[in-house]
Every structure is written in C-alpha cells, then in structure tokens.
Coordinates of C-alpha atoms and ligand atoms in Angstrom, one line a residue:
M1 CA -5.0 22.2 -13.7
I2 CA -3.1 20.8 -11.7
P3 CA -3.7 16.4 -11.4
M4 CA -3.5 13.9 -8.4
I5 CA -1.0 12.4 -10.4
D6 CA 0.8 12.7 -13.6
L7 CA 1.2 8.9 -14.4
K8 CA 2.1 10.0 -18.9
K9 CA 5.5 12.0 -17.5
Q10 CA 7.4 9.3 -15.6
L11 CA 6.8 7.0 -18.7
Q12 CA 7.6 9.0 -21.0
D13 CA 10.3 9.6 -19.7
I14 CA 10.7 6.2 -20.4
K15 CA 8.9 5.6 -23.7
D16 CA 12.3 4.4 -25.6
E17 CA 13.2 1.1 -22.5
A18 CA 9.5 0.1 -22.4
F19 CA 8.7 0.3 -26.4
N20 CA 12.2 -1.6 -26.3
V21 CA 11.1 -3.8 -23.3
L22 CA 7.4 -4.3 -25.4
R23 CA 8.0 -5.4 -28.4
D24 CA 11.3 -7.7 -27.7
I25 CA 8.2 -10.0 -25.1
V26 CA 5.8 -9.6 -28.0
G27 CA 9.3 -11.3 -30.4
S28 CA 9.2 -13.6 -27.9
G29 CA 6.0 -16.0 -28.0
Q30 CA 6.4 -15.5 -24.0
F31 CA 3.1 -13.4 -21.9
I32 CA 2.7 -15.5 -18.3
L33 CA 5.3 -16.6 -15.4
G34 CA 8.7 -16.0 -18.7
Q35 CA 11.9 -14.6 -17.6
K36 CA 11.2 -11.2 -17.0
V37 CA 8.6 -11.8 -14.1
S38 CA 11.5 -14.5 -12.5
E39 CA 14.1 -11.3 -13.0
F40 CA 12.6 -9.6 -11.4
E41 CA 11.4 -11.9 -9.1
K42 CA 14.4 -11.7 -8.1
K43 CA 15.0 -8.6 -7.8
V44 CA 12.4 -7.7 -5.5
A45 CA 13.1 -10.6 -3.1
S46 CA 17.1 -9.1 -3.2
Y47 CA 15.9 -4.9 -2.5
H48 CA 14.5 -6.0 0.5
G49 CA 17.2 -8.6 1.6
L50 CA 13.8 -11.7 1.5
R51 CA 14.7 -15.0 -0.6
E52 CA 11.2 -15.0 -1.7
A53 CA 9.4 -13.2 -4.2
I54 CA 6.0 -14.1 -6.2
G55 CA 4.2 -12.3 -8.9
V56 CA 0.5 -12.6 -9.1
A57 CA -1.7 -10.6 -10.3
S58 CA -2.8 -8.0 -7.9
C59 CA -2.3 -6.9 -4.1
T60 CA -6.1 -8.2 -3.2
D61 CA -4.3 -11.4 -5.0
A62 CA -0.8 -11.3 -2.5
L63 CA -2.6 -10.3 0.5
H64 CA -5.1 -13.2 -0.2
L65 CA -3.9 -16.1 -1.4
S66 CA -0.8 -15.0 1.7
I67 CA -3.3 -15.5 4.6
D68 CA -4.8 -18.9 2.6
A69 CA -1.0 -19.8 2.3
L70 CA -0.8 -18.6 6.2
D71 CA -2.7 -21.5 6.9
I72 CA -6.2 -19.0 8.1
G73 CA -9.6 -18.7 7.4
E74 CA -12.5 -20.5 8.6
G75 CA -13.4 -19.7 12.4
D76 CA -9.8 -17.1 12.7
E77 CA -9.5 -14.0 13.4
V78 CA -7.5 -11.2 11.3
I79 CA -6.5 -7.9 13.5
T80 CA -6.2 -5.1 11.1
S81 CA -6.5 -1.2 10.6
P82 CA -10.3 0.7 10.3
F83 CA -8.3 3.0 8.3
T84 CA -8.0 1.1 5.5
F85 CA -8.8 1.0 1.6
F86 CA -11.2 -1.3 1.0
A87 CA -9.5 -4.8 -0.5
T88 CA -7.7 -4.6 2.8
V89 CA -10.5 -6.7 4.4
E90 CA -11.3 -8.5 1.4
A91 CA -8.5 -10.4 1.3
I92 CA -9.0 -11.3 4.5
L93 CA -13.0 -12.5 4.4
Y94 CA -12.1 -14.4 1.3
T95 CA -10.7 -16.9 3.7
G96 CA -13.1 -17.9 5.5
A97 CA -11.0 -15.9 8.4
L98 CA -13.1 -12.8 9.9
P99 CA -11.0 -8.5 10.2
V100 CA -11.1 -7.4 14.0
F101 CA -10.4 -4.0 13.6
V102 CA -8.3 -1.6 16.2
D103 CA -8.6 2.2 15.6
V104 CA -5.0 3.7 14.5
E105 CA -2.7 6.2 16.4
P106 CA -3.6 10.4 14.9
D107 CA -0.5 11.3 14.1
T108 CA 0.5 8.5 12.0
L109 CA -3.2 7.0 11.5
N110 CA -1.4 3.2 11.2
I111 CA -2.8 0.7 13.7
D112 CA -2.1 0.9 17.3
A113 CA 0.0 -1.4 18.1
N114 CA -1.1 -0.3 22.5
L115 CA -4.5 -1.0 21.8
I116 CA -3.7 -4.0 19.4
E117 CA -3.5 -6.8 23.0
E118 CA -6.6 -6.5 24.4
N119 CA -8.4 -6.8 21.5
I120 CA -6.2 -10.8 20.8
T121 CA -8.6 -13.6 21.4
K122 CA -8.4 -17.5 20.9
K123 CA -9.0 -17.0 17.6
T124 CA -6.6 -13.7 17.0
K125 CA -3.6 -16.0 14.8
A126 CA -2.5 -12.7 12.4
I127 CA -1.5 -9.6 12.1
L128 CA -2.3 -7.4 9.5
P129 CA -0.9 -4.2 9.9
V130 CA -0.9 -1.9 6.6
H131 CA 1.8 1.1 5.7
L132 CA -0.6 4.0 5.0
F133 CA -0.2 7.0 2.2
G134 CA 3.4 5.3 2.3
H135 CA 4.4 6.1 6.2
P136 CA 5.6 2.0 7.8
A137 CA 2.9 1.3 10.8
D138 CA 4.9 0.1 14.1
M139 CA 6.6 -2.8 13.0
W140 CA 9.2 -3.1 15.9
N141 CA 6.0 -3.6 18.5
I142 CA 3.6 -4.8 16.4
V143 CA 6.6 -8.4 15.6
D144 CA 7.4 -8.0 19.2
I145 CA 2.8 -8.8 19.7
A146 CA 2.6 -11.0 17.0
K147 CA 6.4 -13.7 19.0
K148 CA 4.5 -12.9 22.1
H149 CA 0.8 -14.7 21.3
K150 CA 2.6 -16.9 18.1
L151 CA 0.2 -14.7 15.5
K152 CA 1.2 -14.3 12.1
V153 CA 2.1 -10.7 10.9
I154 CA 1.0 -10.3 6.9
E155 CA 1.4 -6.1 6.2
D156 CA -0.6 -4.2 3.7
C157 CA 2.6 -2.3 0.9
A158 CA 1.2 -1.2 -1.0
Q159 CA 1.0 2.5 -0.8
S160 CA 5.3 1.2 0.8
F161 CA 7.6 0.1 -1.7
G162 CA 10.6 1.7 -0.7
A163 CA 9.6 2.8 2.7
G164 CA 11.1 1.3 6.2
I165 CA 12.6 1.5 9.8
N166 CA 15.8 2.0 10.9
G167 CA 16.7 1.1 6.9
K168 CA 14.4 -2.7 7.0
K169 CA 12.3 -2.3 4.6
T170 CA 8.4 -2.0 5.5
G171 CA 8.2 -6.2 3.8
S172 CA 10.6 -7.2 5.4
F173 CA 9.1 -7.2 9.6
G174 CA 6.1 -9.3 9.7
D175 CA 6.1 -13.4 7.6
A176 CA 4.3 -11.6 4.0
G177 CA 5.5 -8.3 1.9
C178 CA 2.0 -7.9 -0.1
F179 CA 3.1 -5.4 -2.9
S180 CA 0.6 -3.2 -5.6
F181 CA 1.4 -2.3 -9.2
Y182 CA -1.6 -0.9 -9.3
P183 CA -0.6 2.2 -12.1
S184 CA -1.0 4.3 -9.5
K185 CA 0.8 3.7 -6.6
N186 CA 4.7 4.1 -6.4
L187 CA 6.2 1.4 -8.1
G188 CA 2.6 1.2 -11.3
G189 CA 3.0 -0.6 -13.6
C190 CA 0.5 -0.4 -16.5
G191 CA -1.8 -3.1 -16.3
D192 CA -2.7 -4.5 -12.6
G193 CA 0.3 -6.6 -10.6
G194 CA 1.1 -7.1 -7.5
M195 CA 3.6 -9.7 -5.5
V196 CA 4.6 -11.2 -2.3
V197 CA 7.7 -11.4 -0.1
L198 CA 9.3 -13.2 2.3
D199 CA 11.6 -15.5 3.5
N200 CA 10.1 -18.6 3.9
S201 CA 10.4 -21.3 1.2
K202 CA 7.3 -23.3 2.3
V203 CA 4.8 -19.9 2.2
A204 CA 6.4 -19.0 -1.2
G205 CA 5.5 -22.3 -2.2
R206 CA 2.3 -22.4 -1.5
I207 CA 1.8 -19.1 -2.2
K208 CA 3.8 -20.1 -6.7
E209 CA 1.4 -23.4 -5.9
L210 CA -1.9 -21.1 -5.2
R211 CA -1.6 -18.8 -8.1
N212 CA -1.4 -21.6 -11.0
H213 CA -4.5 -23.0 -10.1
G214 CA -2.8 -25.1 -6.7
S215 CA -0.4 -26.4 -9.8
R216 CA 3.5 -26.3 -10.0
G217 CA 3.4 -27.3 -13.6
S218 CA 2.5 -30.6 -15.8
Y219 CA -1.0 -30.1 -14.6
R220 CA -1.4 -32.5 -11.4
H221 CA -3.5 -30.4 -8.6
K222 CA -2.4 -30.9 -5.0
R223 CA -5.5 -28.5 -4.6
V224 CA -7.8 -26.5 -5.5
G225 CA -6.1 -22.4 -5.8
F226 CA -6.5 -19.5 -8.7
N227 CA -5.7 -18.0 -11.4
S228 CA -3.5 -15.5 -10.5
R229 CA -0.7 -14.1 -12.2
L230 CA 2.4 -11.5 -13.0
D231 CA 2.2 -11.1 -16.4
E232 CA 5.6 -10.5 -18.9
I233 CA 4.0 -7.4 -20.3
Q234 CA 4.0 -5.8 -16.4
A235 CA 6.9 -7.4 -15.8
G236 CA 8.9 -6.1 -18.0
I237 CA 7.9 -2.7 -18.1
L238 CA 8.2 -2.6 -13.5
L239 CA 12.0 -3.3 -14.1
I240 CA 12.5 -0.3 -16.0
K241 CA 10.6 1.6 -13.2
F242 CA 12.3 -0.5 -9.7
L243 CA 16.0 1.3 -11.1
H244 CA 14.8 4.0 -10.4
I245 CA 12.4 3.6 -7.5
D246 CA 14.8 5.8 -4.5
E247 CA 14.6 8.6 -6.6
Y248 CA 11.4 8.8 -8.2
N249 CA 11.0 8.2 -4.1
K250 CA 13.4 10.7 -2.5
K251 CA 11.1 13.3 -5.5
R252 CA 8.3 12.4 -3.5
R253 CA 9.8 13.2 0.0
H254 CA 11.8 16.7 -1.8
N255 CA 8.2 17.9 -2.5
A256 CA 6.8 16.9 0.9
E257 CA 9.5 19.3 2.5
I258 CA 8.1 21.9 0.6
Y259 CA 4.4 21.4 1.2
N260 CA 5.5 21.4 5.1
R261 CA 7.5 24.5 4.7
L262 CA 4.6 26.3 3.5
L263 CA 1.3 24.9 4.1
P264 CA 0.8 26.8 7.6
D265 CA 1.7 24.8 10.9
I266 CA -3.1 25.4 11.9
I267 CA -3.3 23.0 9.1
K268 CA -1.9 19.2 10.3
H269 CA 0.8 18.0 9.4
P270 CA 1.7 14.9 8.2
V271 CA 4.4 13.5 9.7
E272 CA 7.4 11.2 9.7
K273 CA 8.3 9.3 13.4
E274 CA 11.7 8.8 13.9
G275 CA 13.5 6.1 12.4
S276 CA 10.7 6.2 9.7
Y277 CA 11.7 6.1 5.9
H278 CA 7.5 7.8 4.3
V279 CA 8.1 7.5 0.6
F280 CA 4.5 9.3 0.2
H281 CA 2.3 7.2 -1.9
Q282 CA -0.1 10.5 -0.8
Y283 CA 1.3 13.8 0.8
T284 CA -2.0 13.6 4.0
I285 CA -3.2 17.3 5.5
M286 CA -6.2 17.4 8.1
S287 CA -8.1 20.2 8.6
P288 CA -11.5 20.5 10.3
K289 CA -11.8 23.3 6.9
R290 CA -11.4 20.3 4.4
N291 CA -14.4 19.8 3.2
K292 CA -13.7 23.8 2.0
L293 CA -10.2 23.2 1.2
Q294 CA -11.7 20.6 -1.3
Q295 CA -13.9 22.5 -2.5
K296 CA -11.6 26.2 -3.2
L297 CA -9.0 24.1 -4.0
K298 CA -11.1 22.5 -7.4
E299 CA -12.8 25.8 -8.0
N300 CA -8.8 26.5 -8.9
G301 CA -8.8 23.4 -11.4
I302 CA -6.8 21.7 -7.8
A303 CA -7.2 18.0 -7.9
S304 CA -7.7 16.8 -4.1
V305 CA -8.5 13.2 -3.0
I306 CA -10.0 12.4 0.2
Y307 CA -8.3 9.0 1.9
Y308 CA -10.9 7.5 3.2
P309 CA -14.2 9.2 3.4
V310 CA -15.9 6.4 6.0
P311 CA -14.0 4.1 7.3
L312 CA -14.3 0.3 6.7
H313 CA -16.2 0.0 9.9
L314 CA -19.1 1.9 8.4
Q315 CA -19.0 0.4 5.3
K316 CA -22.3 -1.1 4.8
A317 CA -21.0 -3.8 3.0
L318 CA -19.8 -4.9 6.6
K319 CA -22.6 -3.7 8.5
F320 CA -22.0 -7.4 9.6
L321 CA -19.1 -7.6 11.3
G322 CA -21.2 -6.1 14.0
Y323 CA -19.4 -2.5 14.5
Q324 CA -21.3 0.7 15.1
K325 CA -20.4 4.8 14.4
G326 CA -17.9 5.3 17.9
D327 CA -15.8 2.4 18.0
F328 CA -13.1 3.5 15.8
P329 CA -12.4 7.2 17.4
I330 CA -9.1 7.8 15.8
A331 CA -10.0 6.7 13.3
E332 CA -13.6 8.1 12.7
K333 CA -12.3 11.5 13.0
A334 CA -9.2 11.3 10.1
A335 CA -12.0 10.0 8.2
R336 CA -13.6 13.9 9.1
Q337 CA -11.0 15.9 7.8
V338 CA -8.3 13.8 6.1
L339 CA -7.6 15.2 2.3
S340 CA -5.2 14.8 0.4
L341 CA -3.3 16.1 -2.2
P342 CA -1.4 16.5 -5.0
M343 CA 1.4 14.1 -5.4
Y344 CA 4.0 12.6 -7.5
P345 CA 7.4 13.0 -8.0
E346 CA 7.0 15.1 -11.0
L347 CA 5.2 17.6 -9.7
E348 CA 6.7 21.3 -9.3
E349 CA 7.5 23.5 -7.0
S350 CA 5.1 25.8 -8.5
S351 CA 2.8 24.1 -8.4
I352 CA 3.3 23.5 -4.2
T353 CA 3.1 26.9 -3.9
K354 CA 0.2 27.7 -5.8
I355 CA -1.9 25.2 -4.0
A356 CA 0.3 25.9 -0.6
E357 CA -0.8 29.3 -1.2
I358 CA -4.5 28.5 -2.0
I359 CA -5.0 26.8 1.5
R360 CA -3.7 29.4 3.3
N361 CA -6.3 31.6 2.1
V362 CA -9.5 29.2 3.3
V363 CA -7.7 29.2 7.1
Ligands
PLP401 C1 -4.4 0.1 -3.9 C2 -4.2 -1.4 -2.3 C3 -4.8 -2.7 -2.5 C4 -5.1 -3.5 -3.0 O1 -3.7 -3.2 -4.6 P1 -3.8 -3.7 -5.8 O2 -2.8 -4.1 -6.3 O3 -5.0 -2.5 -7.0 O4 -5.7 -5.3 -5.6 C5 -4.7 -2.9 -0.8 N1 -4.6 -2.4 0.0 C6 -3.9 -0.8 -0.1 C7 -3.5 -0.5 1.6 C8 -4.1 -1.0 -1.2 O5 -3.3 1.1 -1.1

C-alpha cells in the first residue's frame, strides 16, 4: 500500500523532541498565546522577511481575518480562482464580500493574471491568488495590476510554505500571506493551525484583536471579534518541524524530479515556471484517461486523489453567484483531468518507480 502522505514517518523522526516539548508545555500550564506561539510567529515572520506574523486557528481564519482587517466586506468584490479548495471562497463570503472568479492558466492551474483586469469593477477591493499545489501564482503581474487599480492582495499560501519566485517567498508579495498548518500541509502540526504574515503593523494589530474577541486583553473590546488562536502545543510541534521545512521541500522536489523522469510524456506533468520555486504540496498530473489511471492505481494498492473534482463556480453551495457550466473552460477541463499522486518527503524512489510503471501500462 502506498498512501498519499505518511504523517507517521515524519513524526517518528522528531518523536523525542516532540514528546519533550509536549512535556514542557503540559508542565508550564500555559496553553493559549504563550511563549511558543510568540517564538514561532517571530521565526515565520523573519523567514518571510516580514515584520509581523499572527498565529490563528486555521488558514480559513487567516484568510477571513485578513480580508476583514483590510476593511473588505459587504458590497465589495474579491477576485480569485475557481480552481482551489472551498475554504478560499468561504473566507471571502464570511466577510460579506463576494468572490469573482477568473479562469486559471492551463500549465500551473493558478489564476490567469491576463484575465484579471477585465473583471475589475468599481466594487473590486482585492485579488486573492492561491499558490495551488505549491507552485507560486504569477505574483509580479498580480501585484502590478493591484497597484495600478489600488487593490489589496491577499495570498492563499495554504499549500505553498517555502515556495517563492526569484528568491522572494510566497506570502511576502501582497498585503497579507495566509498559511495553514493542517497536518497534511508541507508544514503541518498535530491538529489545526494557521498564520498571517505581513509587514503592516496597523493591519497586524487589527488581526491580533480579531483573533481574540476584538480585544488586546484586559477585557476591553474595541469591536466584535472571533476566537481564533494558535495553541501552544501546535506551536511547540511546529517549531520543531520548522527547522526541517526547507529540507522537507527539497525532498518533495527531488521526488517530483523522479516522477518527471519516469512518467511518460503523453501524461501532462506539473510545470515549474522559470524563476519559480515549486514546493510540490501535490504532484498533480493531467490526462483524459484520469479515471482509468486512478482505477488501476487503486487495484495496485496505490492511493491517488482528485484535487478538485468540481470547480468552485459549479459547486451547489455557490449557485447563488450565478455562474454556469462553460464559464471557466480551463478550470473545468482541469477538474476532468487532474490526478494527484502520492507525494511526501519520505516517499521512496522504489514506490515512485512502481507508480510510474502502472501509469505507463495504462497509457
Ligand atoms: C487547506 C487549504 C485551506 C484551508 O486551510 P485550513 O487550515 O484547513 O483552514 C485554504 N486554502 C487552500 C488552497 C488549502 O489547500
């Protein structure tokens, strides 16, 4: 059996440190917004070359609180990708703003910057690119468009911790970078967690209030906020894993190279654009024979997942937005053809060889 991801293996390697940190935290009696969270925030901010990082309960909340803190809400529009995880759009809707979809690039499946300007209206307040599967979105162009039209940029970096373009990390291009520490992400905790990184201390202050019931402490509430905090236990584990994140990503890249070498050319391989550093949260191929491939892999005990089978504009829950089939042909084709294969730092070459062989036999 080859799984999509093996979380036990990664934790096994840091087990002693992890148990030590858990013992310390349990002994300290400090569980929410304590020393570990502050230390982790400082490290993640500095890793991105930014002044501020705010630990929150999830990336969904990181996005929601960022949009809110940037003063975007009812009556506003946020331009984003129809080919992403549902949470990207939930976060926009929580604030009262509406998502406006723009089709994706056929190669990276990230939002197509060339299609953004024609979708900007008087109501547009922000662009929310997603660095899908760990490949950076077209950030230089997106930031240029945002500057020209005075829009905010909020980056969904849930799948892209450590990715970048020309040495600049995803999350540091826009007004706020939003990360997930969900266990299966490139930097994953032992539970839910998220973080916003940014440079603007005024906006950071607002997010710090929002995560804590609209208060900076001492039971004085400036506004109605939320309960969305990263806890000490997650921060403790994440501090340990953070030491290894670049190495984990390098191993993912190495595994992607092996896949690229062994998979037949008739299968569409994931691309890495010039100057981009892809961290392969997923290794996702495209093929018209996707369903047959998945079936054969399954018969051979190999996991694979379709991220994502239905683009967001065709989701039942978003019917009220008024989109129709055919509105975003590239996203729709992707939904028909994508297949993500097992990918994690500890994945063995022999497993990749086996997977590639099965795929070769089908196509
Ligand atoms: C996982 C994910 C999220 C949500 O992250 P949580 O921490 O689970 O809330 C948002 N956007 C994308 C693209 C994701 O992959």
